[in-house]
Amino acid sequence: MTTCRFAPSPTGFLHVGNLRTALFNFLFARKSGGCFILRLDDTDPERSRDEFADAIRFDLEWLGLEWDRLERQSARLDRYRTARDDLLASGRLYECFETQAELDLKRKKQRRLGRPPVYDRSALQLSETERQDLRASRPPHFRFLLHRHRAAWQDGILGETSIDVGSVSDPVLVRADGQFLYTLASVCDDIDFGVTDVVRGADHVTNTAIQVQIFEAMGGGVPGFAHHSLLTGRGGEALAKREGSLAIRDLRAAGVEPMALLSHLARLGSSHPVVLRGSVTELAAEFDLSRFGAAPAKFDPEDAAGLTARYLATLPVSAVSSDLAALGVPSAEAGAFWGAVRENIRTRSDIDHWWKFCTGGAEPLVDSEDAGFVAEALDLLPPRPWNSGTWSSWTSRVSEATGRRGRRLYLPLRKALTGRPQGPDMSKLMPLIRAAPEWPERRQANP
Ligand code: GLU
């Protein structure tokens, strides 16, 4: 069965960059009816925090990216210990004793000599006595002994990909303080959880070359790999370096709708145009990794905002019934009210403005050159109740009386009634307007 995982480290909030990875894995798994695992890479006790783990889960739930299985690396330390011992026994893991300062010095020397700063494996030259002496003075860290050949794989996005492992240092898999590093833990997990496909950012390409060797050394099946390009900000800047994050929680606070964001990210950077979809099932059905390119893709929050407005305009009243109820819209009026406003809001929080308007009116906006015209028109305003024909019969009478037509007729009247130059269809809005003290009718009585 196709099994994918999204493996964030709970060291920060989810942002659009990691969401793209989550979404690709989710859609890939769902498309083939497979399994989607949420794995929290929390082996670093200092940087991992429960509040971030909770926030990541909350964001994914809000987005509707439900996982079939949740795993935490911090609960699997015994497994990583066994893997360490097995790799030591097979000679693929070796003890090293250099301090950070010693390693820095070595790298400086190598650079001076024009050599790549690759670890020189001097720990392998130590005699058993030297090793024992060192063990007494400092705890060892452990490196994986790489085969120094060129690693090649058929990447699900990049196509034929190869990396010269000869220019990569043997990776540290276990730190001197005993902490297991992601490079090892991730491979153990991918093997144990039956992960068949790994989709992750292009910043992991070298890791893949290394991890393929660890999979093989541990006798596990090597999954398929696909590396997507990284997202940048509007100006092409790396998201991490961008002023202010593009955190999912910030986008949510700005009113972005999950399906607008997901529809955008499911196509951004691909050869398919962005199409607004109403469910993740639809996105999964048409998801195709091979359509994505290697070039970085620009994320502009304005696009997600525009799609949000378009998405809201498609929603039936049943999808916003709780929002309307919370504002006090009676259910008998909900359908008509939503039908009037849904194409004129950017976010759900804009609904409030129009309900307040219906129940309390608005401060009229009357340009000085229109003052006489508006006063004359208000005199012609028919008495309540108003219905869907009121706007057209009233504006016809006003037109006959004043000779105004088109924009010069409608715009000042819209501004006088709603206080804004744009908004919902007035024929739909007028029947919803309740009498209110500030309403022009009263001004009419006391000009
Ligand atoms: N925790 C790793 C990261 O967030 C996971 C990478 C992977 O998908 O293997 O970069």
Short mmCIF file of C-alpha atoms and ligand atoms in Angstrom, two decimals:
data_model
loop_
_atom_site.label_atom_id
_atom_site.label_comp_id
_atom_site.label_asym_id
_atom_site.label_seq_id
_atom_site.Cartn_x
_atom_site.Cartn_y
_atom_site.Cartn_z
CA MET A 1 0.00 0.00 0.00
CA THR A 2 1.24 3.51 -0.82
CA THR A 3 2.39 5.02 2.46
CA CYS A 4 3.61 8.59 2.81
CA ARG A 5 4.52 10.67 5.78
CA PHE A 6 4.82 14.31 6.70
CA ALA A 7 7.61 14.65 9.23
CA PRO A 8 7.87 18.13 10.72
CA SER A 9 10.13 18.93 13.65
CA PRO A 10 7.97 20.58 16.32
CA THR A 11 10.43 23.45 16.70
CA GLY A 12 8.21 26.14 15.18
CA PHE A 13 4.84 26.83 13.63
CA LEU A 14 3.78 25.37 10.31
CA HIS A 15 4.32 27.77 7.40
CA VAL A 16 3.38 27.56 3.73
CA GLY A 17 6.74 25.94 2.91
CA ASN A 18 6.14 22.93 5.17
CA LEU A 19 2.48 22.89 4.28
CA ARG A 20 3.43 22.29 0.67
CA THR A 21 5.37 19.18 1.76
CA ALA A 22 2.47 18.02 3.94
CA LEU A 23 -0.04 18.54 1.15
CA PHE A 24 2.02 16.73 -1.50
CA ASN A 25 2.43 13.69 0.75
CA PHE A 26 -1.22 13.77 1.75
CA LEU A 27 -2.48 14.03 -1.84
CA PHE A 28 -0.03 11.40 -3.08
CA ALA A 29 -1.23 8.94 -0.43
CA ARG A 30 -4.93 9.77 -0.84
CA LYS A 31 -4.82 9.53 -4.62
CA SER A 32 -3.96 5.85 -4.39
CA GLY A 33 -6.10 5.13 -1.33
CA GLY A 34 -2.93 4.78 0.74
CA CYS A 35 -1.87 5.75 4.23
CA PHE A 36 -0.77 9.21 5.39
CA ILE A 37 1.37 9.35 8.52
CA LEU A 38 2.06 12.41 10.63
CA ARG A 39 5.44 11.91 12.25
CA LEU A 40 6.83 14.39 14.73
CA ASP A 41 10.61 14.50 14.45
CA ASP A 42 11.22 15.45 18.05
CA THR A 43 14.50 13.81 19.00
CA ASP A 44 15.98 17.18 19.89
CA PRO A 45 14.69 17.73 23.43
CA GLU A 46 15.95 21.29 23.60
CA ARG A 47 14.27 22.64 20.49
CA SER A 48 11.15 20.47 20.31
CA ARG A 49 8.15 21.79 22.20
CA ASP A 50 4.71 20.36 22.89
CA GLU A 51 3.07 23.66 22.07
CA PHE A 52 4.48 23.48 18.53
CA ALA A 53 3.41 19.82 18.18
CA ASP A 54 -0.11 20.82 19.25
CA ALA A 55 -0.12 23.79 16.89
CA ILE A 56 0.99 21.63 13.94
CA ARG A 57 -1.82 19.16 14.60
CA PHE A 58 -4.30 21.99 14.98
CA ASP A 59 -3.25 23.57 11.67
CA LEU A 60 -3.45 20.27 9.78
CA GLU A 61 -6.89 19.54 11.22
CA TRP A 62 -8.09 23.02 10.34
CA LEU A 63 -6.88 22.43 6.79
CA GLY A 64 -8.62 19.05 6.62
CA LEU A 65 -5.38 17.10 6.09
CA GLU A 66 -6.26 14.17 8.31
CA TRP A 67 -3.60 11.63 9.10
CA ASP A 68 -4.16 7.89 9.53
CA ARG A 69 -1.40 7.43 12.02
CA LEU A 70 0.54 9.67 14.39
CA GLU A 71 4.08 8.86 15.49
CA ARG A 72 6.63 10.66 17.63
CA GLN A 73 10.31 9.91 17.32
CA SER A 74 10.85 10.64 21.01
CA ALA A 75 8.83 7.48 21.78
CA ARG A 76 11.11 5.28 19.64
CA LEU A 77 14.52 5.77 21.22
CA ASP A 78 14.87 2.04 21.99
CA ARG A 79 14.46 1.28 18.30
CA TYR A 80 17.17 3.77 17.38
CA ARG A 81 19.49 2.22 19.99
CA THR A 82 19.03 -1.19 18.40
CA ALA A 83 19.71 0.29 14.96
CA ARG A 84 22.88 1.94 16.32
CA ASP A 85 24.10 -1.36 17.76
CA ASP A 86 23.33 -3.26 14.54
CA LEU A 87 25.20 -0.71 12.41
CA LEU A 88 28.15 -0.81 14.84
CA ALA A 89 28.22 -4.60 14.63
CA SER A 90 28.19 -4.52 10.84
CA GLY A 91 31.01 -1.95 10.75
CA ARG A 92 28.96 0.81 9.11
CA LEU A 93 28.96 2.99 12.22
CA TYR A 94 32.19 4.09 13.88
CA GLU A 95 33.19 5.94 17.01
CA CYS A 96 34.70 9.41 16.69
CA PHE A 97 36.13 11.65 19.38
CA GLU A 98 36.88 15.00 17.74
CA THR A 99 35.53 18.04 19.47
CA GLN A 100 33.70 20.73 17.52
CA ALA A 101 36.76 22.95 17.76
CA GLU A 102 39.02 20.22 16.34
CA LEU A 103 36.63 19.62 13.47
CA ASP A 104 36.45 23.33 12.70
CA LEU A 105 40.22 23.49 12.59
CA LYS A 106 40.43 20.51 10.22
CA ARG A 107 37.91 22.11 7.89
CA LYS A 108 39.82 25.38 7.88
CA LYS A 109 43.03 23.56 6.94
CA GLN A 110 41.29 21.65 4.15
CA ARG A 111 39.87 24.87 2.72
CA ARG A 112 43.29 26.50 2.83
CA LEU A 113 44.68 23.61 0.81
CA GLY A 114 41.81 23.91 -1.64
CA ARG A 115 40.27 20.60 -0.61
CA PRO A 116 36.59 19.99 0.06
CA PRO A 117 35.83 20.11 3.81
CA VAL A 118 34.99 16.42 4.04
CA TYR A 119 35.64 14.53 7.28
CA ASP A 120 38.99 12.72 6.90
CA ARG A 121 37.98 9.57 8.79
CA SER A 122 40.97 9.86 11.08
CA ALA A 123 38.95 8.17 13.83
CA LEU A 124 39.23 4.97 11.79
CA GLN A 125 43.04 5.12 12.14
CA LEU A 126 42.96 5.04 15.95
CA SER A 127 44.39 1.98 17.66
CA GLU A 128 42.27 0.18 20.24
CA THR A 129 44.46 1.60 23.05
CA GLU A 130 44.08 5.16 21.75
CA ARG A 131 40.35 4.62 21.54
CA GLN A 132 40.17 3.37 25.11
CA ASP A 133 42.13 6.35 26.35
CA LEU A 134 39.86 8.73 24.49
CA ARG A 135 36.72 7.01 25.79
CA ALA A 136 37.94 7.67 29.33
CA SER A 137 38.18 11.39 28.66
CA ARG A 138 35.15 12.10 26.43
CA PRO A 139 32.07 10.33 25.17
CA PRO A 140 32.20 9.29 21.50
CA HIS A 141 29.87 10.35 18.72
CA PHE A 142 29.12 7.98 15.87
CA ARG A 143 29.44 8.41 12.14
CA PHE A 144 28.05 6.33 9.33
CA LEU A 145 30.69 4.98 6.93
CA LEU A 146 29.55 6.02 3.48
CA HIS A 147 30.41 4.11 0.33
CA ARG A 148 32.01 6.84 -1.71
CA HIS A 149 30.34 6.33 -5.03
CA ARG A 150 27.86 8.31 -7.02
CA ALA A 151 24.30 7.74 -5.82
CA ALA A 152 21.59 7.83 -8.48
CA TRP A 153 17.83 7.53 -8.37
CA GLN A 154 14.79 8.25 -10.47
CA ASP A 155 13.26 11.21 -8.67
CA GLY A 156 9.48 11.64 -8.84
CA ILE A 157 9.90 15.34 -9.63
CA LEU A 158 13.52 15.94 -10.63
CA GLY A 159 13.81 12.85 -12.85
CA GLU A 160 17.20 11.11 -13.07
CA THR A 161 19.19 12.54 -10.14
CA SER A 162 22.66 11.75 -8.91
CA ILE A 163 24.92 12.95 -6.12
CA ASP A 164 28.62 12.32 -5.69
CA VAL A 165 28.78 10.85 -2.20
CA GLY A 166 32.58 11.19 -2.34
CA SER A 167 32.17 14.88 -1.55
CA VAL A 168 29.97 14.28 1.50
CA SER A 169 31.26 13.78 5.05
CA ASP A 170 30.30 10.59 6.84
CA PRO A 171 27.21 11.80 8.67
CA VAL A 172 26.99 11.82 12.44
CA LEU A 173 24.04 9.62 13.40
CA VAL A 174 24.46 9.68 17.16
CA ARG A 175 25.77 12.71 19.01
CA ALA A 176 28.20 12.56 21.94
CA ASP A 177 25.33 13.29 24.32
CA GLY A 178 23.53 10.21 23.00
CA GLN A 179 20.96 12.10 20.92
CA PHE A 180 19.92 10.22 17.79
CA LEU A 181 19.91 12.41 14.75
CA TYR A 182 17.14 12.69 12.22
CA THR A 183 19.22 11.03 9.49
CA LEU A 184 19.16 7.71 11.35
CA ALA A 185 15.78 8.02 13.07
CA SER A 186 14.00 8.86 9.84
CA VAL A 187 15.32 5.76 8.07
CA CYS A 188 14.35 3.48 10.99
CA ASP A 189 10.84 4.97 10.92
CA ASP A 190 10.45 4.80 7.17
CA ILE A 191 11.40 1.11 7.27
CA ASP A 192 9.22 0.22 10.27
CA PHE A 193 6.16 2.14 9.09
CA GLY A 194 6.38 0.76 5.57
CA VAL A 195 6.85 4.16 3.91
CA THR A 196 6.83 3.61 0.16
CA ASP A 197 7.24 7.20 -1.05
CA VAL A 198 9.02 10.18 0.43
CA VAL A 199 8.16 13.61 -0.92
CA ARG A 200 10.23 16.42 0.60
CA GLY A 201 12.00 19.64 -0.22
CA ALA A 202 14.96 19.90 -2.58
CA ASP A 203 17.10 20.82 0.45
CA HIS A 204 17.02 17.09 1.27
CA VAL A 205 18.58 15.79 -1.95
CA THR A 206 21.97 15.11 -0.33
CA ASN A 207 20.23 13.50 2.64
CA THR A 208 18.56 11.14 0.23
CA ALA A 209 21.89 10.02 -1.21
CA ILE A 210 23.06 9.31 2.35
CA GLN A 211 19.85 7.75 3.58
CA VAL A 212 19.63 5.35 0.64
CA GLN A 213 22.88 3.83 1.94
CA ILE A 214 21.48 3.63 5.48
CA PHE A 215 18.32 1.91 4.21
CA GLU A 216 20.52 -0.61 2.44
CA ALA A 217 22.83 -1.08 5.43
CA MET A 218 19.79 -1.77 7.60
CA GLY A 219 18.33 -4.20 5.10
CA GLY A 220 15.22 -2.09 4.55
CA GLY A 221 13.38 -1.47 1.30
CA VAL A 222 14.36 1.88 -0.20
CA PRO A 223 11.29 4.09 -0.80
CA GLY A 224 10.73 6.17 -3.90
CA PHE A 225 11.87 9.79 -3.55
CA ALA A 226 10.57 13.04 -4.97
CA HIS A 227 12.07 16.43 -4.13
CA HIS A 228 9.97 19.50 -4.68
CA SER A 229 11.40 22.97 -5.20
CA LEU A 230 11.30 25.39 -2.32
CA LEU A 231 8.76 28.18 -2.09
CA THR A 232 9.98 31.74 -1.98
CA GLY A 233 8.26 34.97 -1.03
CA ARG A 234 6.79 37.37 -3.56
CA GLY A 235 10.16 38.91 -4.30
CA GLY A 236 11.94 35.55 -4.68
CA GLU A 237 13.41 35.67 -1.17
CA ALA A 238 13.73 32.44 0.86
CA LEU A 239 10.69 32.04 3.08
CA ALA A 240 12.78 31.52 6.19
CA LYS A 241 14.52 34.86 5.64
CA ARG A 242 11.32 36.72 4.84
CA GLU A 243 10.19 39.51 7.11
CA GLY A 244 7.34 38.04 9.15
CA SER A 245 6.56 34.40 8.57
CA LEU A 246 3.95 32.96 6.30
CA ALA A 247 2.72 30.84 9.15
CA ILE A 248 -0.53 28.99 8.65
CA ARG A 249 -1.88 30.52 11.85
CA ASP A 250 -1.26 34.02 10.44
CA LEU A 251 -3.00 33.17 7.18
CA ARG A 252 -5.92 31.75 9.17
CA ALA A 253 -6.10 34.94 11.25
CA ALA A 254 -6.13 36.94 7.99
CA GLY A 255 -9.23 35.02 6.92
CA VAL A 256 -7.69 32.72 4.30
CA GLU A 257 -9.92 29.68 3.72
CA PRO A 258 -8.36 26.19 3.86
CA MET A 259 -9.61 25.11 0.43
CA ALA A 260 -8.39 28.33 -1.17
CA LEU A 261 -4.91 27.81 0.26
CA LEU A 262 -4.81 24.09 -0.57
CA SER A 263 -6.12 24.60 -4.11
CA HIS A 264 -3.38 27.16 -4.66
CA LEU A 265 -0.57 25.05 -3.20
CA ALA A 266 -1.70 21.89 -5.01
CA ARG A 267 -0.90 23.56 -8.35
CA LEU A 268 1.62 26.34 -7.63
CA GLY A 269 4.91 25.55 -9.40
CA SER A 270 3.30 22.97 -11.70
CA SER A 271 2.39 23.06 -15.37
CA HIS A 272 -1.30 22.94 -14.43
CA PRO A 273 -3.17 26.19 -13.80
CA VAL A 274 -4.55 26.79 -10.32
CA VAL A 275 -8.18 25.66 -10.09
CA LEU A 276 -10.35 26.27 -7.08
CA ARG A 277 -11.63 22.98 -5.68
CA GLY A 278 -14.12 22.37 -2.91
CA SER A 279 -12.55 19.34 -1.24
CA VAL A 280 -9.22 17.61 -0.72
CA THR A 281 -10.70 14.54 -2.41
CA GLU A 282 -11.00 16.48 -5.66
CA LEU A 283 -7.45 17.81 -5.27
CA ALA A 284 -6.16 14.28 -4.67
CA ALA A 285 -7.91 12.84 -7.71
CA GLU A 286 -6.09 15.19 -10.08
CA PHE A 287 -2.77 15.47 -8.25
CA ASP A 288 0.26 14.64 -10.38
CA LEU A 289 3.78 15.02 -8.99
CA SER A 290 5.37 14.77 -12.42
CA ARG A 291 3.76 18.12 -13.33
CA PHE A 292 5.96 20.01 -10.88
CA GLY A 293 9.18 21.68 -11.91
CA ALA A 294 12.55 22.10 -10.26
CA ALA A 295 12.44 25.92 -10.22
CA PRO A 296 11.51 27.64 -6.96
CA ALA A 297 7.88 28.74 -6.88
CA LYS A 298 6.77 32.14 -5.59
CA PHE A 299 4.05 32.27 -3.00
CA ASP A 300 2.06 35.49 -2.86
CA PRO A 301 -0.50 35.65 -0.02
CA GLU A 302 -2.61 37.92 -2.24
CA ASP A 303 -3.32 34.92 -4.48
CA ALA A 304 -4.65 32.95 -1.52
CA ALA A 305 -6.75 35.98 -0.51
CA GLY A 306 -8.24 36.29 -4.01
CA LEU A 307 -9.04 32.57 -4.09
CA THR A 308 -10.62 32.90 -0.66
CA ALA A 309 -13.09 35.50 -1.97
CA ARG A 310 -13.86 33.28 -4.96
CA TYR A 311 -14.29 30.26 -2.72
CA LEU A 312 -16.69 32.04 -0.37
CA ALA A 313 -18.80 33.13 -3.34
CA THR A 314 -19.38 29.46 -4.20
CA LEU A 315 -20.52 28.35 -0.75
CA PRO A 316 -24.13 27.35 -0.11
CA VAL A 317 -25.76 28.85 2.96
CA SER A 318 -25.45 25.52 4.78
CA ALA A 319 -21.64 25.97 4.75
CA VAL A 320 -21.87 29.25 6.67
CA SER A 321 -24.89 28.57 8.88
CA SER A 322 -22.87 28.66 12.07
CA ASP A 323 -21.17 31.94 11.07
CA LEU A 324 -24.57 33.47 10.33
CA ALA A 325 -26.12 32.13 13.53
CA ALA A 326 -23.23 33.57 15.53
CA LEU A 327 -23.99 37.01 14.08
CA GLY A 328 -27.66 36.64 14.99
CA VAL A 329 -28.99 36.21 11.44
CA PRO A 330 -32.42 34.52 11.87
CA SER A 331 -32.52 31.24 9.98
CA ALA A 332 -35.54 32.41 7.98
CA GLU A 333 -33.45 35.23 6.52
CA ALA A 334 -30.15 33.35 6.26
CA GLY A 335 -30.60 32.10 2.69
CA ALA A 336 -31.59 35.48 1.27
CA PHE A 337 -28.92 37.31 3.23
CA TRP A 338 -26.15 34.91 2.17
CA GLY A 339 -27.35 35.01 -1.43
CA ALA A 340 -27.05 38.80 -1.33
CA VAL A 341 -23.60 39.08 0.27
CA ARG A 342 -21.54 36.03 -0.64
CA GLU A 343 -20.04 37.56 -3.76
CA ASN A 344 -19.12 40.73 -1.94
CA ILE A 345 -16.92 39.55 0.88
CA ARG A 346 -13.19 38.87 0.98
CA THR A 347 -13.24 36.85 4.21
CA ARG A 348 -15.83 35.41 6.57
CA SER A 349 -15.30 38.30 8.93
CA ASP A 350 -16.67 40.68 6.28
CA ILE A 351 -20.10 39.04 6.68
CA ASP A 352 -20.48 40.94 9.93
CA HIS A 353 -20.32 44.31 8.17
CA TRP A 354 -23.26 43.52 5.93
CA TRP A 355 -25.41 42.10 8.71
CA LYS A 356 -24.73 45.19 10.81
CA PHE A 357 -25.71 47.23 7.80
CA CYS A 358 -29.00 45.34 7.32
CA THR A 359 -29.91 45.72 10.95
CA GLY A 360 -28.46 49.12 11.75
CA GLY A 361 -27.98 50.96 8.48
CA ALA A 362 -24.86 52.89 7.52
CA GLU A 363 -23.64 56.44 7.63
CA PRO A 364 -24.73 57.78 4.22
CA LEU A 365 -21.99 58.76 1.80
CA VAL A 366 -23.22 61.73 -0.22
CA ASP A 367 -20.92 63.78 -2.43
CA SER A 368 -21.76 67.50 -2.27
CA GLU A 369 -22.69 67.63 -5.96
CA ASP A 370 -25.20 64.82 -5.38
CA ALA A 371 -26.85 66.27 -2.25
CA GLY A 372 -29.90 67.69 -4.04
CA PHE A 373 -30.33 64.60 -6.17
CA VAL A 374 -30.12 62.26 -3.16
CA ALA A 375 -32.63 64.35 -1.18
CA GLU A 376 -35.06 64.25 -4.10
CA ALA A 377 -34.58 60.49 -4.50
CA LEU A 378 -35.18 59.82 -0.80
CA ASP A 379 -38.49 61.64 -1.06
CA LEU A 380 -39.47 59.08 -3.67
CA LEU A 381 -38.38 56.05 -1.60
CA PRO A 382 -41.45 53.82 -1.33
CA PRO A 383 -42.73 52.89 2.11
CA ARG A 384 -41.88 49.49 3.56
CA PRO A 385 -42.08 46.55 3.17
CA TRP A 386 -39.42 46.50 0.50
CA ASN A 387 -39.07 43.56 -1.80
CA SER A 388 -36.79 42.44 -4.61
CA GLY A 389 -38.57 44.79 -7.03
CA THR A 390 -38.21 47.89 -4.85
CA TRP A 391 -34.78 48.96 -6.08
CA SER A 392 -35.74 48.84 -9.71
CA SER A 393 -39.12 50.57 -9.30
CA TRP A 394 -37.61 53.25 -7.05
CA THR A 395 -34.63 53.95 -9.34
CA SER A 396 -37.00 54.13 -12.37
CA ARG A 397 -39.08 56.75 -10.63
CA VAL A 398 -35.97 58.66 -9.59
CA SER A 399 -34.69 58.49 -13.14
CA GLU A 400 -37.94 59.84 -14.52
CA ALA A 401 -37.99 62.66 -11.98
CA THR A 402 -34.34 63.69 -12.31
CA GLY A 403 -33.36 62.57 -15.79
CA ARG A 404 -30.31 60.71 -14.40
CA ARG A 405 -29.36 57.31 -15.77
CA GLY A 406 -26.72 54.62 -15.41
CA ARG A 407 -23.86 55.20 -13.03
CA ARG A 408 -24.91 58.78 -12.21
CA LEU A 409 -28.25 57.43 -11.07
CA TYR A 410 -27.28 54.24 -9.26
CA LEU A 411 -23.96 55.07 -7.64
CA PRO A 412 -25.07 58.05 -5.51
CA LEU A 413 -28.11 56.07 -4.34
CA ARG A 414 -26.00 53.04 -3.42
CA LYS A 415 -23.58 55.31 -1.54
CA ALA A 416 -26.41 57.10 0.23
CA LEU A 417 -28.01 53.85 1.36
CA THR A 418 -24.98 51.69 2.13
CA GLY A 419 -22.24 54.23 2.78
CA ARG A 420 -20.00 52.41 0.24
CA PRO A 421 -19.44 52.65 -3.48
CA GLN A 422 -19.52 48.86 -3.91
CA GLY A 423 -21.44 46.02 -2.42
CA PRO A 424 -24.14 43.46 -2.96
CA ASP A 425 -26.84 43.65 -5.59
CA MET A 426 -29.20 46.35 -4.28
CA SER A 427 -32.32 44.45 -5.34
CA LYS A 428 -31.27 41.59 -3.09
CA LEU A 429 -30.12 43.86 -0.30
CA MET A 430 -33.12 46.19 0.01
CA PRO A 431 -35.60 43.57 1.23
CA LEU A 432 -33.13 42.69 4.00
CA ILE A 433 -32.75 46.21 5.31
CA ARG A 434 -34.50 46.81 8.60
CA ALA A 435 -35.56 50.23 9.80
CA ALA A 436 -32.93 51.82 11.98
CA PRO A 437 -32.61 55.18 13.66
CA GLU A 438 -29.79 56.41 11.37
CA TRP A 439 -31.63 55.33 8.31
CA PRO A 440 -32.21 57.96 5.58
CA GLU A 441 -35.99 57.68 5.95
CA ARG A 442 -35.63 59.58 9.20
CA ARG A 443 -33.42 62.17 7.65
CA GLN A 444 -36.16 62.45 5.12
CA ALA A 445 -38.58 63.30 7.92
CA ASN A 446 -36.14 65.78 9.49
CA PRO A 447 -34.10 67.12 6.60
N1 GLU B 1 12.08 16.58 10.05
C1 GLU B 1 12.62 16.68 8.73
C2 GLU B 1 12.40 18.09 8.22
O1 GLU B 1 11.48 18.74 8.65
C3 GLU B 1 11.95 15.68 7.83
C4 GLU B 1 12.54 15.55 6.47
C5 GLU B 1 12.02 14.33 5.77
O2 GLU B 1 10.91 14.44 5.23
O3 GLU B 1 12.64 13.31 5.78
O4 GLU B 1 13.16 18.59 7.42
#
